[in-house]
Amino acid sequence: MLLPLFVALLAAPAVMLAGVWRPSLAAPVGATFAALAFLATAFAWYRGGGSVDVPWAPAWDLRFSVALDGLAALYALLATGIGFLVLVYSSRYLRLHLGHEGRPESEETRFYGFMLLFMGSMVGLAVAQDLVLLFVFWDLTAVASYYLIAYDRRDPDARASALMALIVTGVTAVLLLIGALVLYAAHGTLSVPELAGRVEPGLLLDVAGLLIVVAALAKSAQVPFHFWLPRAMAAPTPVSAYLHSAAMVAAGVLLLGRVYPLVEKSQLLLDVLLVVGLLTIAVGGVLALTRDVLKQLLAYSTISQYGYVVFMYGLGGEYGAVGAAFYVIAHAFAKCALFLTAGAVSEVTGEDHLSRLGGLRKPLPLLAAASGAASAGLAALPLTIGFFKDELFFEAALERGLLFAVLAVLGAALTFAYTWRFWGGLFLGEVRDGAGGLPAALVWPIVVLGALVLLGGFFVEPFAHLAEAAGVASYGAPTPIEPAYHFDLRPVNLMALGTFVIGALLVISRPVWRKGALAVSRLGEVAGPGRLYEGGIYGLNRLSDYVHRGEVRDLRSRVAAILLPAGLLVGAGILLTPSVEAYQVGEIKTRDLPLLLALVAVAVAAVTATFTRRHVSLALVLSSAGFVLALVYAFFGAPDVALVAVLVETVVTLLLLGTSKLIPYKVLRSQAELPLGGKRWRRIFFSCVAGAFAFAVVWGALSQPAAETTVAEEHIRLASEAHAKDVVTAILADFRGLDTLGEITVVALVLLGIATLLNRGRLP
Amino acid sequence: MRDAAKTGTGAMDIMSRTIAKLLFLPTLVAAVAILVKGYAQTGDGFSAGVVASLGVVLQYLAFGRREAEKLPLVGLAGKGAFLGLLIGLLVAAVPVALGDPVFNHYPGPGYEVVYLGTLEFITPVLFDVGVFLLVFGFAVGSVRAIAHTIDREEEYRGPDADDLGEEDVAKGEQQ
């Protein structure tokens, strides 16, 4: 059972290696791995699936829990199968694309590497049963998509779009994690099947479920998160095709299908899905009718199509889950084919605006036929797999009520209209010359997909079987579906007929509603959630700049930025702590005299430091205070702290020496004194606040009678069990090892930063 | 002071060079001692790393970059930092893979520990070695990077670069 996941995850590193060795090998190796992963998945599913459940971090209750159930098989087969076709297509497309931009062949490796990482993480996401494991793969898809959308990295628009996709899906992914942890806190497990048995309808489920659902909706580009998907069209076309049909956007509805056993227990969540789905169908559909750029049209159509899936999940009932699964299959074939068509057409004509294209049926007959089949599938014409997707859709809507049935027909009519617009606009109309000679690798994947769409129209059983199995995983009970052609006037057939009529009317009456649709589109640009995102990012940037400027304007304000908040926080802490007997002056014994002398020396040095203006004297005064303080630590019986203090003082002295060696002598002499500058009283105030509260804290800490067992005593007790004689080292390297690890990681990152900065932005 | 360092004839310079040379090996020995005895006596990987890097930084100050980089291992210090981080991560993560809590130490409480003098063979000591490598690598690596940059700028601006006029000073202040 682990074989499919293993092959899929191995693919990315294998392709990277092959690509480093010889760039031209990346594509064939990638396609081979995709095909192998597909076969492995199909074989494992044929053998009856299976599951693996291994604890990998038992201390944190994390399990590597995967299962190849129906839902997993459906999405894994889509990801690997469509992945294979897309990779075959890219093997030709990418070379042409790089050729246009004058980029070297070696950049291909990066593309295939991330494509297969995408595929591997999709397969992982499909089989994961543990919510945290799911989250890991979820974020992996986001990372892969970021690099793929920004593949044309010299294009600033591509980079901005990739960042937008990453932020929208990444920020909401955190909600998924929070939701998972809320469920874990309440029910003590992260496994979805176990959770399904334990959750109860109520506020907790509503909140946790909503968090997870929001993550899924953002990934599926549902309203109001839909704005990132059209922007993501900056990616090369095969990436878009894959992203829309079998990965990324599909991942969102995959998550819905996975957590459906939890979602269906809460009416609120179902209603949210229903409303969001309906809104998305409308917004995506209307906007798709207004777009002129091929890929933009398809992007909005994807948004609207996944709106159907979400809507069906929201409908609930017997047909909801299974219908949604079937819809995903049918849509994946059709949408992938249409994207690849758009890529092929742009490649051969150099044009990507619908209004400047047309009449391509003559020069490209095979492409016209294949994408015609795919379009028919999307528009749900009979004799295609699409007819059944709408049949199930209508049945699910009918089950819920007449209102929903009407809405469903209207939505399907929109699909009909924009699909016609795409295909008709490309291939019908006045025949133009100058197109032709399309490479075979750009056509055959589309032909295969078109054939699949038609095949599904005649032999729907295998696809229906897969959808049923997926429905079992989501809905919990088997819901047999029997998609077939019925030659009678049953409601579903009437609805389909109504769809075609309304759709045709929409196509014909285009001049009537065109202005209105464009107005809606303008409204979305002016006041849509995309603007909110841009405003939010802009505001955050401004805030960050403001804080940054305030903090680093000069050395003084930087020090003040640390001292003042530290003083205030400490002050708040002191004022809120009970202070009975906290501040006492103990008696002074004779043996404390050396200690006292040292402290007096420190105090004198500290006071002198505040009045010294010459840089060199200041440095000397400060370091003498530091060295004497180290002596105090030694007296106190803290040799470890004393050692570190001495070392730090030495380093600082050496740094000062080195710095003064760098500064030209003239400057050193003319700038020997600290400038007095303005705002003197503000500085004195800051220093006094910080100093006074630090003084209070130290006093309070030293006079507090240590009656109860402190952490320190616990550490001393445990030190011998940890085979340590030096408690401080044991704390640093063992008891608080995780803190130390965090600190040294920061140090390593700083080193990287220094080296990169000094090397003009490149790693040395 | 600067001119003296360049021509290498100043009396101060000879003194500091002699002292730096004399101090180098003892510093390293002290660092190793602090590291090895860390679990029994005062000191740990951090202090050892700082002591060792002080020794190297002193060589930089006294002899300049070219001479200092002839010392063994200085060139590798930056990479050593990441080796140290890797060791730290492994000590933290391997117990998780073995089914124990993160940072579990081996051998556990109650088990015998192999000693070599004061050196104990337990995983926290390994972690401490990682910390040592990281601190040493950080200090030496960053000093080295800065020294490289200074040299490159001097080559770029020519030998008279340190006679900055008053205008340059004023410009520097504005920035």
XYZ file of C-alpha atoms in Angstrom, chain A residues 138-515:
378
model
C -0.959 20.562 2.437
C 1.874 23.021 2.961
C 4.145 21.055 0.643
C 1.668 21.603 -2.193
C 1.671 25.320 -1.374
C 5.464 25.445 -1.517
C 5.594 23.570 -4.829
C 2.902 25.799 -6.301
C 4.805 28.902 -5.212
C 7.866 27.918 -7.191
C 5.829 26.789 -10.184
C 3.721 29.943 -10.423
C 6.880 32.038 -10.138
C 8.681 29.866 -12.677
C 9.173 32.868 -14.971
C 11.044 34.511 -12.185
C 12.179 37.519 -14.171
C 8.566 38.556 -14.527
C 7.620 40.644 -11.469
C 3.967 39.874 -12.040
C 4.661 36.136 -11.792
C 6.514 36.641 -8.538
C 3.750 38.775 -7.059
C 1.126 36.245 -8.127
C 3.083 33.381 -6.604
C 3.420 35.282 -3.363
C -0.294 35.986 -3.355
C -1.120 32.315 -3.836
C 1.311 31.389 -1.094
C -0.017 33.966 1.357
C -3.692 33.228 0.745
C -3.309 29.457 0.956
C -0.502 29.521 3.529
C -2.201 31.801 6.032
C -5.417 29.825 5.818
C -3.401 26.610 6.180
C -2.554 27.779 9.678
C -6.292 27.824 10.371
C -6.382 24.172 9.344
C -3.680 23.420 11.885
C -5.483 25.376 14.604
C -8.722 23.576 13.806
C -6.941 20.231 13.984
C -5.405 21.098 17.348
C -8.747 22.272 18.734
C -10.240 18.918 17.774
C -7.243 17.148 19.292
C -7.584 19.065 22.536
C -11.239 18.092 22.787
C -11.167 14.511 21.555
C -7.586 13.343 22.021
C -6.946 12.137 18.503
C -5.855 13.595 15.201
C -7.048 10.728 13.042
C -10.033 11.688 10.893
C -11.838 8.316 11.075
C -11.469 8.235 14.869
C -12.604 11.834 15.157
C -15.647 11.048 13.041
C -16.784 8.641 15.730
C -16.191 11.036 18.602
C -17.321 14.505 17.563
C -20.672 15.822 18.701
C -22.593 18.638 17.069
C -22.005 21.825 18.989
C -20.053 25.008 19.217
C -16.681 23.275 19.362
C -17.288 21.352 16.161
C -18.654 24.485 14.495
C -15.559 26.501 15.320
C -12.960 23.835 14.570
C -14.823 22.716 11.464
C -15.137 26.276 10.224
C -11.386 26.788 10.554
C -10.713 23.672 8.496
C -13.402 24.530 5.960
C -11.978 28.026 5.472
C -8.585 26.502 4.671
C -10.222 24.175 2.149
C -12.235 26.981 0.550
C -9.182 29.219 0.198
C -7.257 26.440 -1.498
C -10.186 25.752 -3.821
C -10.348 29.459 -4.704
C -13.905 29.895 -3.493
C -15.462 33.292 -2.879
C -14.102 35.391 -1.159
C -10.663 33.849 -1.686
C -11.102 33.385 -5.432
C -8.883 36.277 -6.474
C -5.596 34.405 -6.234
C -6.435 31.811 -8.879
C -6.724 34.056 -11.970
C -3.502 35.756 -10.894
C -1.827 32.343 -10.698
C -2.262 32.133 -14.478
C 1.174 33.756 -14.651
C 2.480 30.196 -14.418
C 3.414 28.257 -17.562
C 0.303 26.646 -19.069
C 1.010 23.006 -18.073
C 1.294 24.180 -14.471
C -2.082 25.890 -14.727
C -3.600 22.786 -16.254
C -2.285 20.620 -13.449
C -3.066 23.149 -10.731
C -6.677 23.409 -11.833
C -7.542 19.840 -12.629
C -5.711 17.530 -10.270
C -3.652 19.473 -7.739
C -3.818 22.572 -5.534
C -7.404 23.641 -6.277
C -8.479 20.008 -6.194
C -6.659 19.696 -2.863
C -9.218 22.009 -1.312
C -12.192 19.837 -2.212
C -10.140 16.772 -1.333
C -9.850 18.155 2.182
C -13.597 18.778 2.239
C -14.172 15.183 1.190
C -11.748 13.959 3.821
C -13.257 15.865 6.735
C -16.816 15.481 5.441
C -17.677 12.974 8.187
C -17.054 15.809 10.660
C -18.581 18.574 8.561
C -21.861 16.801 7.918
C -22.612 16.688 11.629
C -22.916 20.449 11.741
C -25.764 22.111 9.874
C -23.959 25.438 10.118
C -20.949 24.149 8.198
C -23.153 22.605 5.521
C -24.972 25.902 5.126
C -21.676 27.757 4.841
C -20.603 25.386 2.068
C -23.937 25.787 0.341
C -23.865 29.574 0.364
C -20.200 29.852 -0.586
C -20.667 27.288 -3.363
C -23.646 29.143 -4.828
C -21.910 32.510 -4.644
C -18.832 31.070 -6.295
C -20.817 29.483 -9.117
C -22.391 32.862 -9.835
C -19.276 35.024 -9.479
C -16.988 32.633 -11.355
C -19.541 32.040 -14.098
C -20.354 35.691 -14.718
C -16.711 36.735 -14.676
C -15.761 33.882 -17.014
C -18.211 35.360 -19.517
C -16.397 38.695 -19.442
C -12.785 37.616 -19.799
C -10.955 37.868 -23.076
C -7.621 36.232 -22.209
C -7.950 32.466 -22.701
C -6.404 31.391 -19.446
C -8.336 33.995 -17.461
C -11.595 32.656 -18.857
C -10.612 29.140 -17.891
C -9.477 30.263 -14.437
C -12.866 31.769 -13.638
C -14.542 28.706 -15.043
C -12.490 26.577 -12.645
C -13.534 28.777 -9.745
C -17.146 28.331 -10.690
C -16.768 24.583 -11.315
C -15.320 23.963 -7.888
C -18.194 26.067 -6.651
C -20.451 23.224 -7.853
C -18.434 20.688 -5.925
C -18.565 22.759 -2.743
C -22.282 23.347 -3.323
C -22.856 19.602 -3.617
C -20.975 18.936 -0.402
C -23.129 21.618 1.163
C -26.341 20.017 -0.083
C -25.530 16.972 1.971
C -27.916 14.110 1.590
C -27.415 10.882 -0.208
C -26.036 12.201 -3.465
C -23.966 15.121 -2.222
C -20.636 13.489 -1.438
C -20.671 10.920 -4.209
C -21.857 13.478 -6.739
C -19.056 15.832 -5.715
C -16.473 13.079 -6.188
C -17.808 12.210 -9.629
C -17.888 15.865 -10.574
C -14.215 16.222 -9.697
C -13.281 13.356 -12.050
C -15.298 14.659 -14.973
C -14.114 18.217 -14.459
C -10.462 17.194 -14.180
C -10.423 15.532 -17.627
C -12.254 18.356 -19.344
C -10.499 21.276 -17.675
C -7.025 19.844 -18.132
C -7.718 19.308 -21.831
C -9.006 22.868 -22.240
C -5.979 24.383 -20.531
C -3.624 22.363 -22.667
C -5.630 23.503 -25.695
C -5.192 27.128 -24.657
C -1.454 26.560 -24.281
C -1.160 24.846 -27.651
C -3.159 27.560 -29.407
C -1.126 30.384 -27.864
C 2.048 28.535 -28.734
C 1.142 28.102 -32.376
C -0.452 31.512 -32.991
C 1.379 33.658 -30.471
C -1.985 35.080 -29.424
C -3.844 34.630 -26.154
C -6.837 36.930 -26.562
C -10.095 35.315 -27.540
C -11.121 38.324 -29.599
C -8.069 37.998 -31.837
C -8.444 34.260 -32.373
C -10.892 32.163 -34.315
C -11.405 29.791 -37.190
C -8.748 27.374 -36.046
C -10.833 24.312 -37.001
C -9.219 24.324 -40.462
C -5.515 24.383 -39.568
C -5.881 22.312 -36.390
C -8.673 19.783 -36.969
C -7.453 17.161 -34.497
C -7.053 19.724 -31.722
C -10.500 21.131 -32.525
C -12.081 17.674 -32.247
C -10.286 16.696 -29.054
C -10.964 19.909 -27.223
C -14.470 19.870 -28.640
C -15.053 16.582 -26.846
C -13.606 18.083 -23.660
C -15.787 21.176 -23.997
C -18.849 19.019 -24.551
C -17.916 17.208 -21.366
C -17.670 20.430 -19.404
C -20.939 21.693 -20.871
C -22.569 18.356 -19.933
C -23.735 17.344 -23.382
C -25.012 13.775 -23.736
C -22.575 11.030 -24.812
C -19.890 12.504 -22.551
C -18.954 11.862 -18.962
C -20.086 15.418 -18.285
C -23.734 14.541 -18.835
C -23.628 12.267 -15.807
C -21.863 14.823 -13.647
C -24.765 17.169 -14.196
C -27.273 14.353 -13.772
C -25.890 13.695 -10.289
C -25.694 17.414 -9.614
C -29.369 17.864 -10.483
C -30.390 14.844 -8.446
C -28.577 16.170 -5.393
C -30.207 19.577 -5.841
C -33.655 18.089 -6.401
C -33.337 16.059 -3.247
C -32.978 19.310 -1.318
C -35.840 21.221 -2.916
C -37.213 23.080 -5.884
C -35.355 26.331 -5.218
C -32.013 24.572 -5.324
C -33.014 22.759 -8.486
C -33.695 26.088 -10.197
C -30.388 27.521 -9.004
C -28.608 24.397 -10.221
C -30.091 24.760 -13.689
C -29.086 28.415 -13.860
C -25.538 27.558 -12.768
C -25.225 24.778 -15.312
C -26.496 27.133 -18.009
C -23.680 29.536 -17.144
C -21.196 26.682 -17.612
C -22.720 25.927 -20.983
C -22.411 29.535 -22.047
C -18.788 30.153 -21.137
C -17.645 26.770 -22.431
C -19.257 27.554 -25.747
C -17.605 30.942 -25.701
C -14.203 29.347 -25.246
C -14.445 26.608 -27.832
C -16.561 28.481 -30.330
C -14.357 31.528 -30.079
C -11.265 29.496 -30.777
C -12.317 27.149 -33.516
C -15.386 28.612 -35.211
C -15.705 31.758 -37.207
C -13.733 33.093 -40.098
C -10.833 30.835 -41.028
C -7.443 32.477 -40.714
C -4.139 31.321 -42.055
C -0.770 31.221 -40.458
C -1.364 28.527 -37.873
C -0.263 24.955 -38.126
C 2.592 22.586 -37.509
C 1.678 21.802 -33.944
C 4.117 19.265 -32.402
C 2.531 15.904 -31.670
C 3.382 16.027 -27.972
C 1.212 19.127 -27.648
C -1.814 17.406 -29.208
C -1.825 13.790 -28.026
C -2.342 14.447 -24.334
C -5.400 16.505 -25.268
C -6.661 13.733 -27.552
C -6.276 11.204 -24.742
C -8.198 13.447 -22.339
C -10.903 14.111 -24.917
C -11.181 10.384 -25.555
C -11.528 9.792 -21.821
C -14.369 12.303 -21.684
C -16.150 10.466 -24.507
C -15.335 7.050 -23.061
C -16.951 8.134 -19.816
C -20.050 8.947 -21.807
C -20.404 5.334 -22.908
C -18.761 3.280 -20.172
C -19.374 5.251 -17.062
C -19.173 2.279 -14.653
C -15.467 2.435 -13.762
C -15.660 6.157 -12.998
C -18.926 5.772 -11.134
C -17.419 2.939 -9.144
C -14.483 5.122 -8.107
C -16.809 7.966 -7.150
C -18.952 5.579 -5.116
C -15.894 4.394 -3.230
C -14.913 8.005 -2.583
C -18.450 8.667 -1.433
C -18.159 5.839 1.087
C -15.049 7.475 2.558
C -16.790 10.839 2.824
C -20.415 10.016 3.524
C -19.805 6.926 5.613
C -22.461 4.789 3.957
C -22.448 3.321 0.468
C -24.638 5.298 -1.932
C -24.927 3.391 -5.189
C -25.287 5.647 -8.187
C -26.456 4.430 -11.552
C -25.719 7.102 -14.066
C -27.393 6.120 -17.314
C -29.367 7.573 -20.184
C -33.074 7.486 -19.595
C -35.234 8.320 -22.540
C -38.164 9.695 -20.652
C -39.322 12.929 -19.155
C -37.945 12.472 -15.659
C -37.136 15.735 -13.847
C -33.389 15.351 -14.260
C -33.704 15.104 -18.021
C -35.991 18.095 -18.094
C -33.457 20.044 -16.083
C -30.705 19.107 -18.517
C -32.878 20.200 -21.390
C -33.639 23.464 -19.609
C -29.925 23.995 -19.120
C -29.200 23.669 -22.806
C -32.019 26.018 -23.743
C -31.037 28.686 -21.236
C -27.373 28.231 -22.114
C -28.091 28.662 -25.810
C -30.180 31.734 -25.026
C -27.270 33.150 -23.027
C -24.959 32.605 -25.981
C -27.322 34.252 -28.427
C -28.249 37.187 -26.204
C -24.658 38.098 -25.471
C -24.971 41.742 -26.632
C -27.868 42.245 -24.195
C -26.102 41.237 -20.983
C -22.517 41.985 -21.936
C -22.533 45.482 -20.425
